[in-house]
Tab-separated table of C-alpha atoms in Angstrom:
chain	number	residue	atom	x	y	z
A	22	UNK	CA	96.867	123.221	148.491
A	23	UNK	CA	98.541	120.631	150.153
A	24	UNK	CA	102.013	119.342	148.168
A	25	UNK	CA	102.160	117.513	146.192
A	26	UNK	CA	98.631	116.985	145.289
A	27	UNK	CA	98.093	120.679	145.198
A	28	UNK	CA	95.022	119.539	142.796
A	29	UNK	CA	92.684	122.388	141.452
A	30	UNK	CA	89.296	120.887	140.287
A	31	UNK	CA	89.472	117.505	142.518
A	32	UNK	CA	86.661	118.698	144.490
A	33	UNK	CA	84.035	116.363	142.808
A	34	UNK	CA	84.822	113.464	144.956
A	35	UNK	CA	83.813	115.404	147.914
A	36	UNK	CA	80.599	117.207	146.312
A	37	UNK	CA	81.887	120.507	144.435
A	38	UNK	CA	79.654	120.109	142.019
A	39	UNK	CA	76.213	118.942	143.705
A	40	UNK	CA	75.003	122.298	144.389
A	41	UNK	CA	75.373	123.112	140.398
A	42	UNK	CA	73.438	119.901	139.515
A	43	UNK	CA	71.168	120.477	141.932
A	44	UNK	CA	70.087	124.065	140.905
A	45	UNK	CA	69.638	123.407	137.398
A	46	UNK	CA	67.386	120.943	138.561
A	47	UNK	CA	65.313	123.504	140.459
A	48	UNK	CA	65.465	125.590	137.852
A	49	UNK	CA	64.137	123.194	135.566
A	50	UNK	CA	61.508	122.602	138.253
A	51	UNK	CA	60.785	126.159	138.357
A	52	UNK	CA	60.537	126.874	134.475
A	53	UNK	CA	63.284	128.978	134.939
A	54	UNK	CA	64.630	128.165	131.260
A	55	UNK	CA	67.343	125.387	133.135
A	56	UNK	CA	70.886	125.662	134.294
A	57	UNK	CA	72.446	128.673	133.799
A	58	UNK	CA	69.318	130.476	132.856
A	59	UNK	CA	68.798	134.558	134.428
A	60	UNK	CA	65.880	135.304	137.174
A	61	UNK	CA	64.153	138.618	136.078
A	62	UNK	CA	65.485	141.358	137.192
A	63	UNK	CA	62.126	141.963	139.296
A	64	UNK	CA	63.252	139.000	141.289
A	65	UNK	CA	66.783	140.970	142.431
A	66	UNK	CA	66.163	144.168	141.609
A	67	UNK	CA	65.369	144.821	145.847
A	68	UNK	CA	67.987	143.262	146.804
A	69	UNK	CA	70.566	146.180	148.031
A	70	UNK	CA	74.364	146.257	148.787
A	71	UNK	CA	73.550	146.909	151.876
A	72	UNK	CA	76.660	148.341	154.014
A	73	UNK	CA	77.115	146.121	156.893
A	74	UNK	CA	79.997	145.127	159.528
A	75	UNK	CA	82.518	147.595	161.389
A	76	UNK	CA	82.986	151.458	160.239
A	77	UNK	CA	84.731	152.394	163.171
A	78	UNK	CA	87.729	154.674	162.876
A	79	UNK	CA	90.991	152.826	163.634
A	80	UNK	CA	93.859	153.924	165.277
A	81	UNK	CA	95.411	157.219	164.142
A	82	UNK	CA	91.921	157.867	162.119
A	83	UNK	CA	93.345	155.570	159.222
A	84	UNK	CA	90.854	155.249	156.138
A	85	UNK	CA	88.811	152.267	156.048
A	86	UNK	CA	89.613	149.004	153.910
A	87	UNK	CA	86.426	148.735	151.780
A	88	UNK	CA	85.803	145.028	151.696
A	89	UNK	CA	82.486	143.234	149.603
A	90	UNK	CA	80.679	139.902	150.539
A	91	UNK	CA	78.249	138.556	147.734
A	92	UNK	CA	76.147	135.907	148.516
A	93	UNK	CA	73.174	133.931	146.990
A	94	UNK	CA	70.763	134.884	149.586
A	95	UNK	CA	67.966	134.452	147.824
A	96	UNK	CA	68.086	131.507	144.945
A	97	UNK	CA	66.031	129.007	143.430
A	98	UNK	CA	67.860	127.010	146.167
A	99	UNK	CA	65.859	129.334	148.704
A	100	UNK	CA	66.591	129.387	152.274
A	101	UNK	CA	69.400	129.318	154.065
A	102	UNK	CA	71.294	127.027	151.349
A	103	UNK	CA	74.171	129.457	150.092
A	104	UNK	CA	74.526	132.350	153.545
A	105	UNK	CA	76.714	130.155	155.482
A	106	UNK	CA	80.291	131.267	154.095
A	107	UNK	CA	79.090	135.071	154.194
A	108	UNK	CA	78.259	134.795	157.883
A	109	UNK	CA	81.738	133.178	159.121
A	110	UNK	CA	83.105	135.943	157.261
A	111	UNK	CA	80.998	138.608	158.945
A	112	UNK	CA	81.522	137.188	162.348
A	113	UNK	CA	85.502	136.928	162.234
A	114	UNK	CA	85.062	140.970	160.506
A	115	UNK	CA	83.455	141.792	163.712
A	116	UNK	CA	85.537	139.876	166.001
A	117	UNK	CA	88.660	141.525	164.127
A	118	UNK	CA	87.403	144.607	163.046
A	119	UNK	CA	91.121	146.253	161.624
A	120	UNK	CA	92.801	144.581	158.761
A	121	UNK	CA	96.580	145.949	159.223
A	122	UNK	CA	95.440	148.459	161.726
A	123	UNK	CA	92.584	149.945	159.858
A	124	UNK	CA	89.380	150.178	160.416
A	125	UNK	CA	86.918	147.409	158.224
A	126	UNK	CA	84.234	148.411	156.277
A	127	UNK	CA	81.669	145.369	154.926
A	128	UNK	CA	79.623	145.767	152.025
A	129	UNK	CA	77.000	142.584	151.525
A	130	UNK	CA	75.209	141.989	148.265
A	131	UNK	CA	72.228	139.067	147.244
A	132	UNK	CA	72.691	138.328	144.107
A	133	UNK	CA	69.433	136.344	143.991
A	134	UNK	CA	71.217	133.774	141.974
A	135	UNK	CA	71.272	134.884	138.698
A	136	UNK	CA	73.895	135.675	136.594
A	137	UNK	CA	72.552	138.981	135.720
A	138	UNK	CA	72.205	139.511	139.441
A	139	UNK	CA	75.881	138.587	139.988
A	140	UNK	CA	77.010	141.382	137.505
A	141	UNK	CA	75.373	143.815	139.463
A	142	UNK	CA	76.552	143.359	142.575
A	143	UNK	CA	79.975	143.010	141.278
A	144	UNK	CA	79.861	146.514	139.916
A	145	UNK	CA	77.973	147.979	142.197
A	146	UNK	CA	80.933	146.313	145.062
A	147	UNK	CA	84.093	147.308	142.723
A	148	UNK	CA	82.731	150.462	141.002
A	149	UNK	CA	80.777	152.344	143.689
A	150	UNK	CA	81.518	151.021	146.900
A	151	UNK	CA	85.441	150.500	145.926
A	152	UNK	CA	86.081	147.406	147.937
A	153	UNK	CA	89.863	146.594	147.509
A	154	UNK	CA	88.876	142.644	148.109
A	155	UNK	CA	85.644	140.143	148.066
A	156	UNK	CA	86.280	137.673	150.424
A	157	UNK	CA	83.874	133.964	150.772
A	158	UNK	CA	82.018	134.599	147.561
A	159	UNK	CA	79.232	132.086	147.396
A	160	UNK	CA	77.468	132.689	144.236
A	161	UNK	CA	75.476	130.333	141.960
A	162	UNK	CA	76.165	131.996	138.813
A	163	UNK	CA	79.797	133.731	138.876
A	164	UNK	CA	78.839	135.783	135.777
A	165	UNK	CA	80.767	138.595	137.035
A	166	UNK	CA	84.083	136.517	137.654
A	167	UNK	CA	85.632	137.987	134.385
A	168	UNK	CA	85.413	141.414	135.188
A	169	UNK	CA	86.609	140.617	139.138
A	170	UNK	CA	89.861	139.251	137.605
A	171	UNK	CA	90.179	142.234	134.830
A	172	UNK	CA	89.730	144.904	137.345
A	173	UNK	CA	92.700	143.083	139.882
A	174	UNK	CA	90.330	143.212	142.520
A	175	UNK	CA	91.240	139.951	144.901
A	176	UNK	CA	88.365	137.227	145.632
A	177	UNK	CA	89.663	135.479	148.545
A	178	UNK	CA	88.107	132.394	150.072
A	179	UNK	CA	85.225	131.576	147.765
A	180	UNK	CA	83.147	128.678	147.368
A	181	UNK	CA	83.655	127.149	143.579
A	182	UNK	CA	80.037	125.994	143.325
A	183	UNK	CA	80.781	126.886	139.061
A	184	UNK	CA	84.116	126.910	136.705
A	185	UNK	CA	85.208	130.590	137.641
A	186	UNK	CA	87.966	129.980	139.929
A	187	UNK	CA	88.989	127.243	138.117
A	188	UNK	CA	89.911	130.007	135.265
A	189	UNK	CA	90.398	133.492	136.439
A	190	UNK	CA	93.263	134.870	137.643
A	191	UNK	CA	92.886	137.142	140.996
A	192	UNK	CA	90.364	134.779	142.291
A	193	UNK	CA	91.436	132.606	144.953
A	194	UNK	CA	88.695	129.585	145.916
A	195	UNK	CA	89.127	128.256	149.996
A	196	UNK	CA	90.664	124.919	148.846
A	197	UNK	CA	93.445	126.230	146.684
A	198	UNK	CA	94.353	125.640	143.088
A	199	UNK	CA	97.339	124.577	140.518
A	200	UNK	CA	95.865	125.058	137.889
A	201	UNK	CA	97.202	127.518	134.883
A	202	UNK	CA	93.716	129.906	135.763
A	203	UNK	CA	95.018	131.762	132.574
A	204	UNK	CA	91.245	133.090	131.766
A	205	UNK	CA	90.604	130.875	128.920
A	206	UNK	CA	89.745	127.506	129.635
A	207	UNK	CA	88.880	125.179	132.703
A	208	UNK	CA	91.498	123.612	134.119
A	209	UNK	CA	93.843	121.967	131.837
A	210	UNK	CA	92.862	122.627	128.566
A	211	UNK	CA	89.330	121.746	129.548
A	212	UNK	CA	90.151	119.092	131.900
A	213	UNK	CA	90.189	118.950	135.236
A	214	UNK	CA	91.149	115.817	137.917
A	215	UNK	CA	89.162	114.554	140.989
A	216	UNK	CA	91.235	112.479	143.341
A	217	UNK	CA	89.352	109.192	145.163
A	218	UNK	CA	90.875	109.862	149.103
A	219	UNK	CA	86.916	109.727	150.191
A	220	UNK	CA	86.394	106.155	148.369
A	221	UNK	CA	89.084	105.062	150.271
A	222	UNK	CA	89.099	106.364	153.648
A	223	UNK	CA	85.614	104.282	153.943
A	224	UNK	CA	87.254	101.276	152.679
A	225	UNK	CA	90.011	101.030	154.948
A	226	UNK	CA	88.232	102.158	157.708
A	227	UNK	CA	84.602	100.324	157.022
A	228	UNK	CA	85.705	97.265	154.895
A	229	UNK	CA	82.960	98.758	152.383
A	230	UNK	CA	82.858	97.211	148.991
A	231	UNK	CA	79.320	97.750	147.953
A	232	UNK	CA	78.308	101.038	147.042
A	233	UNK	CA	75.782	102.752	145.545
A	234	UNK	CA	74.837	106.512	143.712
A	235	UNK	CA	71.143	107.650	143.353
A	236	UNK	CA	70.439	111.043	140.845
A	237	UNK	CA	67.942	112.298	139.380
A	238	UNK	CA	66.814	112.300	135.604
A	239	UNK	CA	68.722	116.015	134.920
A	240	UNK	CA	71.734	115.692	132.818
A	241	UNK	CA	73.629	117.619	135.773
A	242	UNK	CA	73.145	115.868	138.521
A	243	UNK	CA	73.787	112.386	136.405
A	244	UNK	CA	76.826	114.252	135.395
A	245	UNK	CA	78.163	114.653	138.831
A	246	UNK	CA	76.978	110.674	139.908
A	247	UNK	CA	78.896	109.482	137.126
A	248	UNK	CA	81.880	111.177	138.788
A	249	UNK	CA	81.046	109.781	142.079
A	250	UNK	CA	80.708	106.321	140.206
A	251	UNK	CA	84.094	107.198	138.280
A	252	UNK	CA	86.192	107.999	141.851
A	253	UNK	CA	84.708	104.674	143.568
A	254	UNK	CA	84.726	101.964	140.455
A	255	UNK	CA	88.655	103.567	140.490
A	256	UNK	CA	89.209	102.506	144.327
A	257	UNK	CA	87.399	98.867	143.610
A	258	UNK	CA	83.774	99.255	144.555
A	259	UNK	CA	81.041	97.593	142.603
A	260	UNK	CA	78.109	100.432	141.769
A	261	UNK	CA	75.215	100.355	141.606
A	262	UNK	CA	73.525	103.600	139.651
A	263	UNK	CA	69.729	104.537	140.243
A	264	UNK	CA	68.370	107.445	138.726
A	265	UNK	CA	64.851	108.528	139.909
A	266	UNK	CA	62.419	111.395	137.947
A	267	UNK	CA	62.794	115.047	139.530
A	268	UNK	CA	59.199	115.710	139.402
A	269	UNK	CA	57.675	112.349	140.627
A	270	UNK	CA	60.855	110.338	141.784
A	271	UNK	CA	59.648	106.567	143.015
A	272	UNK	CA	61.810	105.991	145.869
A	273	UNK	CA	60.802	102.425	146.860
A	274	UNK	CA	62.152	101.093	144.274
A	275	UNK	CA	65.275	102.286	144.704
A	276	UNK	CA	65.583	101.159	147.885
A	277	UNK	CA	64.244	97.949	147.095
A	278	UNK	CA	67.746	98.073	144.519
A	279	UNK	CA	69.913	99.226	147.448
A	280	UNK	CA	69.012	96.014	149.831
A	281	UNK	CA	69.246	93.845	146.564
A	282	UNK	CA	72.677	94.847	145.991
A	283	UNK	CA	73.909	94.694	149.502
A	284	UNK	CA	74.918	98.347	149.417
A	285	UNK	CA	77.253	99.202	152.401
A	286	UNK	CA	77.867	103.000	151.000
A	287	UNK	CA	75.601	105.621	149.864
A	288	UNK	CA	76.458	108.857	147.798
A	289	UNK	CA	73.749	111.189	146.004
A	290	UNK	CA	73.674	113.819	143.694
A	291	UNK	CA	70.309	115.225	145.226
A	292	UNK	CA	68.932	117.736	147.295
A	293	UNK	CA	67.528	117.730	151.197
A	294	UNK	CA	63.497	116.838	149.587
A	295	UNK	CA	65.168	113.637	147.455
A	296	UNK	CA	66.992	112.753	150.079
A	297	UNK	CA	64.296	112.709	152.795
A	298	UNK	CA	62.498	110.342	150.564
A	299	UNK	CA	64.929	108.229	149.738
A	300	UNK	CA	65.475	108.003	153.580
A	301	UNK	CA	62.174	107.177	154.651
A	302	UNK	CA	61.869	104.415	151.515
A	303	UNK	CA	64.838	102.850	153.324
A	304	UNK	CA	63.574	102.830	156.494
A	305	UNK	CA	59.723	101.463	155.164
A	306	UNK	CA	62.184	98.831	153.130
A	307	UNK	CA	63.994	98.259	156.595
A	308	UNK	CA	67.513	99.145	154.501
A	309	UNK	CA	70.314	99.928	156.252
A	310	UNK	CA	73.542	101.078	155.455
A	311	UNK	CA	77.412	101.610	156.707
A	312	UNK	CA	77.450	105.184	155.804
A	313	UNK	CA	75.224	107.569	153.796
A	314	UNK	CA	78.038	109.858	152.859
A	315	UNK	CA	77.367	113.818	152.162
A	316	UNK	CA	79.180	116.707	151.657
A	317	UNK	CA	80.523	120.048	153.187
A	318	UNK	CA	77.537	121.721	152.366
A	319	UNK	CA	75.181	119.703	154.193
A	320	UNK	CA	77.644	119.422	157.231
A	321	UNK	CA	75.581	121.351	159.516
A	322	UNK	CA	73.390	121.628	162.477
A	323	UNK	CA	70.330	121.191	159.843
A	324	UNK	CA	70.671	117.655	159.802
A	325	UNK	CA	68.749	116.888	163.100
A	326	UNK	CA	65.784	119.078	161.650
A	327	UNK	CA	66.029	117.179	157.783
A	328	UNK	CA	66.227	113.710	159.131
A	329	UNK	CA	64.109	114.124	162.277
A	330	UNK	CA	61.600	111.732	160.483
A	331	UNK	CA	64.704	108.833	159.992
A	332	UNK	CA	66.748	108.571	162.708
A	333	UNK	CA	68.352	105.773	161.212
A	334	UNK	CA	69.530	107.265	158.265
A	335	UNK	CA	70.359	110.783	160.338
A	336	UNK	CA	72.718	108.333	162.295
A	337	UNK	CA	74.081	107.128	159.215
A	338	UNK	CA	75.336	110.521	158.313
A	339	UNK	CA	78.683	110.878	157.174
A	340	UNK	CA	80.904	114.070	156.184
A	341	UNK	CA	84.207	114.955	154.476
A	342	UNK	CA	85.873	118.013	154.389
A	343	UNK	CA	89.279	120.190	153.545
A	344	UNK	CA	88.409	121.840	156.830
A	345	UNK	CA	88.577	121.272	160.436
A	346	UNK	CA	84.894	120.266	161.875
A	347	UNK	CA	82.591	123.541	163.404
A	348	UNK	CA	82.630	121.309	166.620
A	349	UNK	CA	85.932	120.565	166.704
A	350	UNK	CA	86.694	122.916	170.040
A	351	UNK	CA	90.012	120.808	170.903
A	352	UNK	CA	91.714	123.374	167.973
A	353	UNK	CA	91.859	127.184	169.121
A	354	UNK	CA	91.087	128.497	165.747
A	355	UNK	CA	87.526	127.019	165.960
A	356	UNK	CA	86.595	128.031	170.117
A	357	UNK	CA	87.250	131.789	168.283
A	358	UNK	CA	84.982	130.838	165.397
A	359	UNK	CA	82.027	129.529	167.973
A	360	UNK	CA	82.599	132.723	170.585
A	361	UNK	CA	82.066	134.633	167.827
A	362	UNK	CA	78.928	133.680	166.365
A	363	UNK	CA	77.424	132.924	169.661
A	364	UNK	CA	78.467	136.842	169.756
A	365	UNK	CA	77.193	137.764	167.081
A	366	UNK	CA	74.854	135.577	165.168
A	367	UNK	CA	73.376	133.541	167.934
A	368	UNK	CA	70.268	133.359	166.520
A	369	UNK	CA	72.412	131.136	163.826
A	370	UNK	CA	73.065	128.205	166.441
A	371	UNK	CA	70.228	125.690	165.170
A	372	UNK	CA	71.763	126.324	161.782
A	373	UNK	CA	75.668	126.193	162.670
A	374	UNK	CA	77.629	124.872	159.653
A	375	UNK	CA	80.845	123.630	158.016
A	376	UNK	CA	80.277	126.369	155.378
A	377	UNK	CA	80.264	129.405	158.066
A	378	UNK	CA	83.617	127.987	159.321
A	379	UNK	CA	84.983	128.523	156.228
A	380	UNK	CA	83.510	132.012	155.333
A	381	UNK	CA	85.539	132.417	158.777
A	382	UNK	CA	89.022	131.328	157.188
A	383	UNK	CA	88.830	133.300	154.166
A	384	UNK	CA	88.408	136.106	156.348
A	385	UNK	CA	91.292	134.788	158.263
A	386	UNK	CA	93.299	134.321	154.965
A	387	UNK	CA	92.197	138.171	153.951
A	388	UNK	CA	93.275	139.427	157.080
A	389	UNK	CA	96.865	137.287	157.041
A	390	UNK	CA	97.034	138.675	152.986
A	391	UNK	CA	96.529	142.347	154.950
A	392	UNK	CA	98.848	142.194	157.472
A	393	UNK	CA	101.796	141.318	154.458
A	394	UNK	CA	100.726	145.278	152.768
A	395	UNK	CA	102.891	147.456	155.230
A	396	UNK	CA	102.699	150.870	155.840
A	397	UNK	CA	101.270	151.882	152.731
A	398	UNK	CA	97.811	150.226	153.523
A	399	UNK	CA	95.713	147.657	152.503
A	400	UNK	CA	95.464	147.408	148.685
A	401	UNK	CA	94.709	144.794	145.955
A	402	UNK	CA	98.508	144.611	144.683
A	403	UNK	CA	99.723	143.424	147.802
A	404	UNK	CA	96.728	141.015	148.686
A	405	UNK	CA	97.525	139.490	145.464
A	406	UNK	CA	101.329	139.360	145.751
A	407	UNK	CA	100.168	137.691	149.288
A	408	UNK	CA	97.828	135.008	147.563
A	409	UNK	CA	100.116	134.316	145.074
A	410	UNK	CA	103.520	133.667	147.074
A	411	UNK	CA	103.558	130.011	146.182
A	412	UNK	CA	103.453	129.170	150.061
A	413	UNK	CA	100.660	126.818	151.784
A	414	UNK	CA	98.523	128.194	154.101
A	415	UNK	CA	95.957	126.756	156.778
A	416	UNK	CA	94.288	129.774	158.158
A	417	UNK	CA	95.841	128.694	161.676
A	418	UNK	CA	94.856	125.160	161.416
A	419	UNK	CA	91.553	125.149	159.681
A	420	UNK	CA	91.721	124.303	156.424
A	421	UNK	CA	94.300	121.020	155.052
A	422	UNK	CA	97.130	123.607	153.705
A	423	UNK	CA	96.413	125.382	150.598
A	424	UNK	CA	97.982	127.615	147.554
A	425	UNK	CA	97.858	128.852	144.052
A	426	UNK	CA	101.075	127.845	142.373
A	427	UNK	CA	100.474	126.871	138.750
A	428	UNK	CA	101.653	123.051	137.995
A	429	UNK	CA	101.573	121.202	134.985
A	430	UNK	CA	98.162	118.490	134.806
A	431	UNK	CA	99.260	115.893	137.568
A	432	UNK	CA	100.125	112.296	137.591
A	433	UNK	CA	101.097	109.226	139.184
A	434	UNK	CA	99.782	109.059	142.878
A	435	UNK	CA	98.494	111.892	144.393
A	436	UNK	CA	98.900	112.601	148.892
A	437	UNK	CA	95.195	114.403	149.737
A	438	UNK	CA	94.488	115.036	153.666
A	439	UNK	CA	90.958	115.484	154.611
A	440	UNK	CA	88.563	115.588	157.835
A	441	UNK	CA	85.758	113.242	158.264
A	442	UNK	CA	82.677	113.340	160.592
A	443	UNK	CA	79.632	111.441	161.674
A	444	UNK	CA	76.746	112.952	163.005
A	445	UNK	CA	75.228	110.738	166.410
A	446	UNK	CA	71.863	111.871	167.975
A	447	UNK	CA	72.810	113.908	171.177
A	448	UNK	CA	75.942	115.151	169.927
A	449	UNK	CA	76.026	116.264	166.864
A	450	UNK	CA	78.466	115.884	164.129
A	451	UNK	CA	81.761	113.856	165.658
A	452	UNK	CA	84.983	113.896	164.285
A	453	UNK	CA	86.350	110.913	162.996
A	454	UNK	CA	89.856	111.339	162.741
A	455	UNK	CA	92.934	112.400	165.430
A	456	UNK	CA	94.028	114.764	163.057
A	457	UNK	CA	92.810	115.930	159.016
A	458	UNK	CA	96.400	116.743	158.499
A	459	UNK	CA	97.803	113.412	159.180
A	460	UNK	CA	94.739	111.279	157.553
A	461	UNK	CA	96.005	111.446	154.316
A	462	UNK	CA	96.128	108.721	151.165
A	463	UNK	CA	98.115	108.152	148.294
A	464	UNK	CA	95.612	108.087	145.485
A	465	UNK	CA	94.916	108.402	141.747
A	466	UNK	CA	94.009	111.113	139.977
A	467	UNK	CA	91.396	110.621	137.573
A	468	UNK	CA	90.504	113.091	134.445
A	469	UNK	CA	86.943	114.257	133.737
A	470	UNK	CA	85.663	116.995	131.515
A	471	UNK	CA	82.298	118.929	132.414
């Protein structure tokens, strides 16, 4: 975390919960029985823990640290939507393949999405294989958080897409947490904060004063736009809300709303299909906009392929982030994270992401947690004892510092750092900023229950 914001569940303001609203909404889609809801086990029931990554023997023929990946790989999400975090894990696994001096052994696991999916892999990765940590955890459905935390086996580095980090103990999400994580409820007593640093970085840097949030009809994904419409009414925009059917959503008229209003800033609770169409019924509409502002999961390479048909809105493209940009080669820490998947996944280049740079610091963060064990080897205790010191950490400059240090619900003004990028045709995703650890604002934070 970064003091003295050191906020756990602020993360709506910069999209932690799209990916949740947007899967129940493909679920729906898919008659899978709505949010939360289990794919058969026929649809996961091939997909193996399949042993992966360095088994060399180390020096002095120490025994190998057992360490488990699980990842959505499959989902009603499909594609490519939820790999990202395992593969900057793999990569920095390869590139460092000891942990303390010993040897690394990776164990992967798809849990297809589904909750019952997630419970398998969990067991199978703690009971069988014996991994003494999961590290970058990117799982729809976290149904097997509960027994992660009871067995004291360390989850370092995941992606919160749902509530389990924000109440296990033992699991340690890549943006840090303060809150109590006590195993019974969310946050603070069921509430948890989102702070408003995005709103207004675009007002003080665009002048923007008009904004606007389009969702769909699913009581999700209106869920998170009310937040968004919370976090910017807070930081003085007027808002305009437009909600458009999931099945058959009517873009024009949105965007015939949107040049109406004057909107200068666009946010979404969508996926990559709604927003396509809402792009091209701007540019039929001839709407234009200051910024059409995503989020760290769609802060990748993909853009150029999802937008090819709008090159306006593609140019339009904004990103924020607790992490330092995948381009960003100035910073050491990220020319190692780029040798190494042009080593080792360069098939991955087209599809380069903000999401495999962070599977890369949790690795980092594992391996920093390792090195703190001493001669007695790599074990859970002493990963935890690591996590839990209290002290911020930036996994050498790539993430806006973090830690897990339980405060009581904050108030009053809160300091938040974060990056910011804008993708431009011809080079990709540029940074915005001199520095994410020196743009930071003094804002609110504001209390939401979901």
């Amino acid at each position: 975390m970064r003091p003295p914001a050191s906020l756990g569940g602020r993360r709506p303001a910069r999209g932690r919960l799209l990916l949740i609203a947007l899967v129940c909404a493909v679920a729906g889609a898919l008659a899978l029985g709505g949010c939360g809801s289990r794919l058969p086990l026929r649809d996961f029931a091939s997909a193996p823990a399949a042993g992966s990554g360095t088994s060399s023997t180390g020096a002095g023929g120490r025994t190998p640290v057992r360490v488990g990946i699980i990842a959505s790989q499959t989902s009603p999400l499909g594609g490519d939507a939820l790999t990202g975090p395992m593969y900057g894990a793999q990569a920095f696994l390869k590139a460092e393949p000891e942990l303390d001096g010993a040897p690394v052994r990776v164990f992967t696991c798809d849990d297809g999405g589904s909750g019952i999916g997630d419970q398998d892999c969990v067991h199978r990765l703690i009971d069988q294989d014996r991994v003494v940590a999961l590290v970058a955890t990117t799982t729809l459905d976290y149904a097997g958080a509960s027994y992660v935390s009871a067995k004291g086996v360390p989850d370092i580095g995941g992606e919160p897409l749902g509530p389990a980090y924000d109440r296990y103990p033992g699991l340690y999400q890549i943006y840090g947490s303060s809150e109590p994580r006590d195993g019974s409820a969310v946050g603070w007593a069921g509430t948890r904060y989102q702070t408003t640093e995005v709103y207004r970085y675009f007002r003080q840097t665009l002048g923007a004063r008009r904004a606007a949030v389009v969702s769909y009809n699913q009581s999700a994904s209106a869920s998170y736009a009310g937040q968004l419409a919370q976090g910017l009414r807070a930081e003085g925009y007027s808002v305009l809300r437009a909600t458009v059917d999931f099945a058959l959503p009517q873009f024009g008229s949105v965007a015939a709303r949107l040049r109406n209003a004057g909107t200068q800033l666009l946010f979404d609770a969508m996926d990559t299909r709604g927003n396509a169409g809402l792009c091209q019924a701007m540019q039929a509409d001839g709407v234009r906009v200051l910024a059409k502002v995503t989020n760290v999961q769609n802060w990748s390479e993909q853009a150029a392929a999802d937008y090819a048909a709008t090159p306006g809105c593609r140019n339009a493209l904004w990103a924020t982030s607790d992490s330092r940009s995948y381009q960003d080669v100035r910073y050491p820490a990220v020319r190692r994270f780029r040798e190494a998947m042009a080593r080792f996944y360069p098939d991955r280049a087209a599809r380069m992401s903000q999401w495999e740079l962070e599977g890369w610091a949790a690795a980092q963060w594992l391996a920093d947690a390792a090195a703190s064990c001493g001669p007695s080897g790599v074990r859970p205790d002493c990963l935890r004892r690591f996590m839990d010191s209290g002290k911020p950490y930036d996994a050498h400059g790539l993430i806006v510092p973090a830690s897990f240090t339980h405060r009581p619900p904050p108030s009053g003004p809160q300091r938040v750092c974060l990056d910011v990028a804008r993708w431009t045709d011809g080079r990709g995703w540029v940074t915005q900023v001199p520095d994410m650890d020196r743009n930071c604002f003094l804002v609110p934070a504001l209390p939401y229950r979901s």
